Amino acid sequence: MLKKRYVGRFAPTPSGPLHFGSLVTALASYLDARSHGGDWHVRIDDLDSPRVVNGAEKRIFTSLEKHGLEWDGPIVRQSSHRDLYQSALENLDKQGLLFACDCSRRKLAGRIKYPGTCRDLNRSNLAHSALRVRVPDQPYEFNDLVQGIYTENLTCTVGDFVVSRRDGIPSYQMAVVIDDDEQEVSHIMRGADLMDNTARQLCLREKLNLSLPRYAHVPVFTHSSGVKLSKHSEATAIDDRFPSQNLQTALQLLGQPVPAEKTVDELLASACANWERAMVPKTPSIIDFVSV
Ligand code: GLU
């Protein structure tokens, strides 16, 4: 059997500039791809338009470039995949796996698991409703390249989950599966805060008959106050004036040897030659934001 080509990706939501936590994730997926001779793509997750901030995309590209994280091929945007999402939804619908749900957030308030309220109502008018997929009562298991074995039975955790929102926008779970498949991504290395989304994505891949990528969830680094260093937090953007120092700190957090080399290119070349996925810590460490 032919070995699958290594294709990695970094898929930021353009809801703000790149923060230190996202730089760590980008660097990890970049080094993992490059050290395996793979391609590395940047995809802009711009589907959730209410969260998209004008100018954020450009700032993200500038930060990646300043840190030497050069990507392959053209930038792909989720907004160019609308037809693909639609045909995937039709595919699930043909299999009888979708149902319309009108439960408001308020009605479901505080519940992690969907209680199945609309599952058997057989609504024919799907307009202005969210669409949920019926989940099977079976475990989904994967061997995460950083975190190890993870198993989840969706009927016990989240229940039937949303694949298309009330506003007609495909859910993150739906979009990411289609996007990654379209780009033939073989290795998904991303923040560990997304680990418990993976079983839902495996379920969709199974239902849509898509091949399975390898997953690797790297720790999400937090401010010493416990605030996640991501675009959602109030933490400031990474300072593009100090790319070498930023890369050195990121490498340290990823459990990698920290080269003394000064230029960005030298640092990355050395980091790539010495990259050891097995050294990436499983759990996040708290870092003092002021020091990065
Ligand atoms: N766009 C998501 C984010 O910025 C990441 C999606 C993914 O890596 O699966 O958090």
XYZ file of N, CA, C and O in Angstrom, residues 100-111 113-115 117-118 123 128-130 132 162 166:
96
model
N -33.824 18.378 12.203
C -33.866 19.807 12.512
C -34.119 19.992 14.001
O -34.905 19.244 14.604
N -33.475 20.985 14.566
C -33.634 21.218 16.000
C -33.857 22.710 16.238
O -33.086 23.536 15.760
N -34.932 23.011 16.947
C -35.257 24.415 17.211
C -34.961 24.822 18.646
O -35.376 25.892 19.077
N -34.310 23.956 19.383
C -34.056 24.275 20.795
C -33.155 25.501 20.885
O -32.104 25.541 20.238
N -33.569 26.458 21.653
C -32.746 27.663 21.801
C -31.605 27.340 22.769
O -31.681 26.391 23.551
N -30.589 28.163 22.697
C -29.479 28.031 23.631
C -29.999 28.067 25.063
O -29.527 27.367 25.936
N -31.026 28.951 25.258
C -31.556 29.131 26.609
C -32.191 27.830 27.100
O -32.015 27.406 28.222
N -32.909 27.180 26.154
C -33.580 25.939 26.518
C -32.571 24.851 26.916
O -32.823 24.026 27.795
N -31.428 24.880 26.222
C -30.420 23.846 26.500
C -29.408 24.303 27.550
O -28.440 23.601 27.831
N -29.667 25.463 28.102
C -28.669 26.125 28.967
C -28.016 25.181 29.959
O -28.680 24.399 30.632
N -26.714 25.278 29.995
C -25.974 24.524 31.014
C -25.797 23.052 30.682
O -25.027 22.363 31.325
N -26.495 22.557 29.659
C -26.369 21.129 29.341
C -25.190 20.910 28.412
O -25.061 21.575 27.394
N -24.640 17.712 27.302
C -25.152 16.673 26.403
C -26.539 17.068 25.891
O -27.420 17.410 26.682
N -26.710 16.991 24.568
C -28.019 17.295 23.977
C -29.009 16.218 24.422
O -28.760 15.018 24.232
N -30.148 16.622 24.981
C -31.052 15.612 25.540
C -31.934 14.900 24.507
O -32.752 14.053 24.876
N -34.203 16.269 22.447
C -35.546 16.860 22.413
C -36.214 16.770 21.030
O -37.386 16.401 20.935
N -35.496 17.105 19.968
C -36.118 17.175 18.632
C -35.819 15.949 17.767
O -36.219 15.890 16.609
N -39.383 16.944 11.655
C -39.784 18.225 11.039
C -39.424 18.212 9.568
O -38.336 17.789 9.194
N -34.293 27.854 8.953
C -34.103 28.552 10.226
C -33.942 27.616 11.426
O -34.145 28.012 12.556
N -33.671 26.353 11.163
C -33.412 25.432 12.277
C -31.945 25.026 12.219
O -31.334 25.025 11.150
N -31.445 24.645 13.359
C -30.120 24.021 13.350
C -30.307 22.580 12.869
O -31.397 22.010 13.019
N -28.872 18.731 13.335
C -28.010 17.873 14.166
C -27.850 16.518 13.506
O -28.745 16.057 12.784
N -24.536 19.542 16.495
C -24.934 20.456 15.413
C -23.924 20.382 14.264
O -22.716 20.456 14.475
N -28.299 27.535 13.171
C -29.576 28.187 12.809
C -29.375 29.281 11.776
O -30.260 29.550 10.973
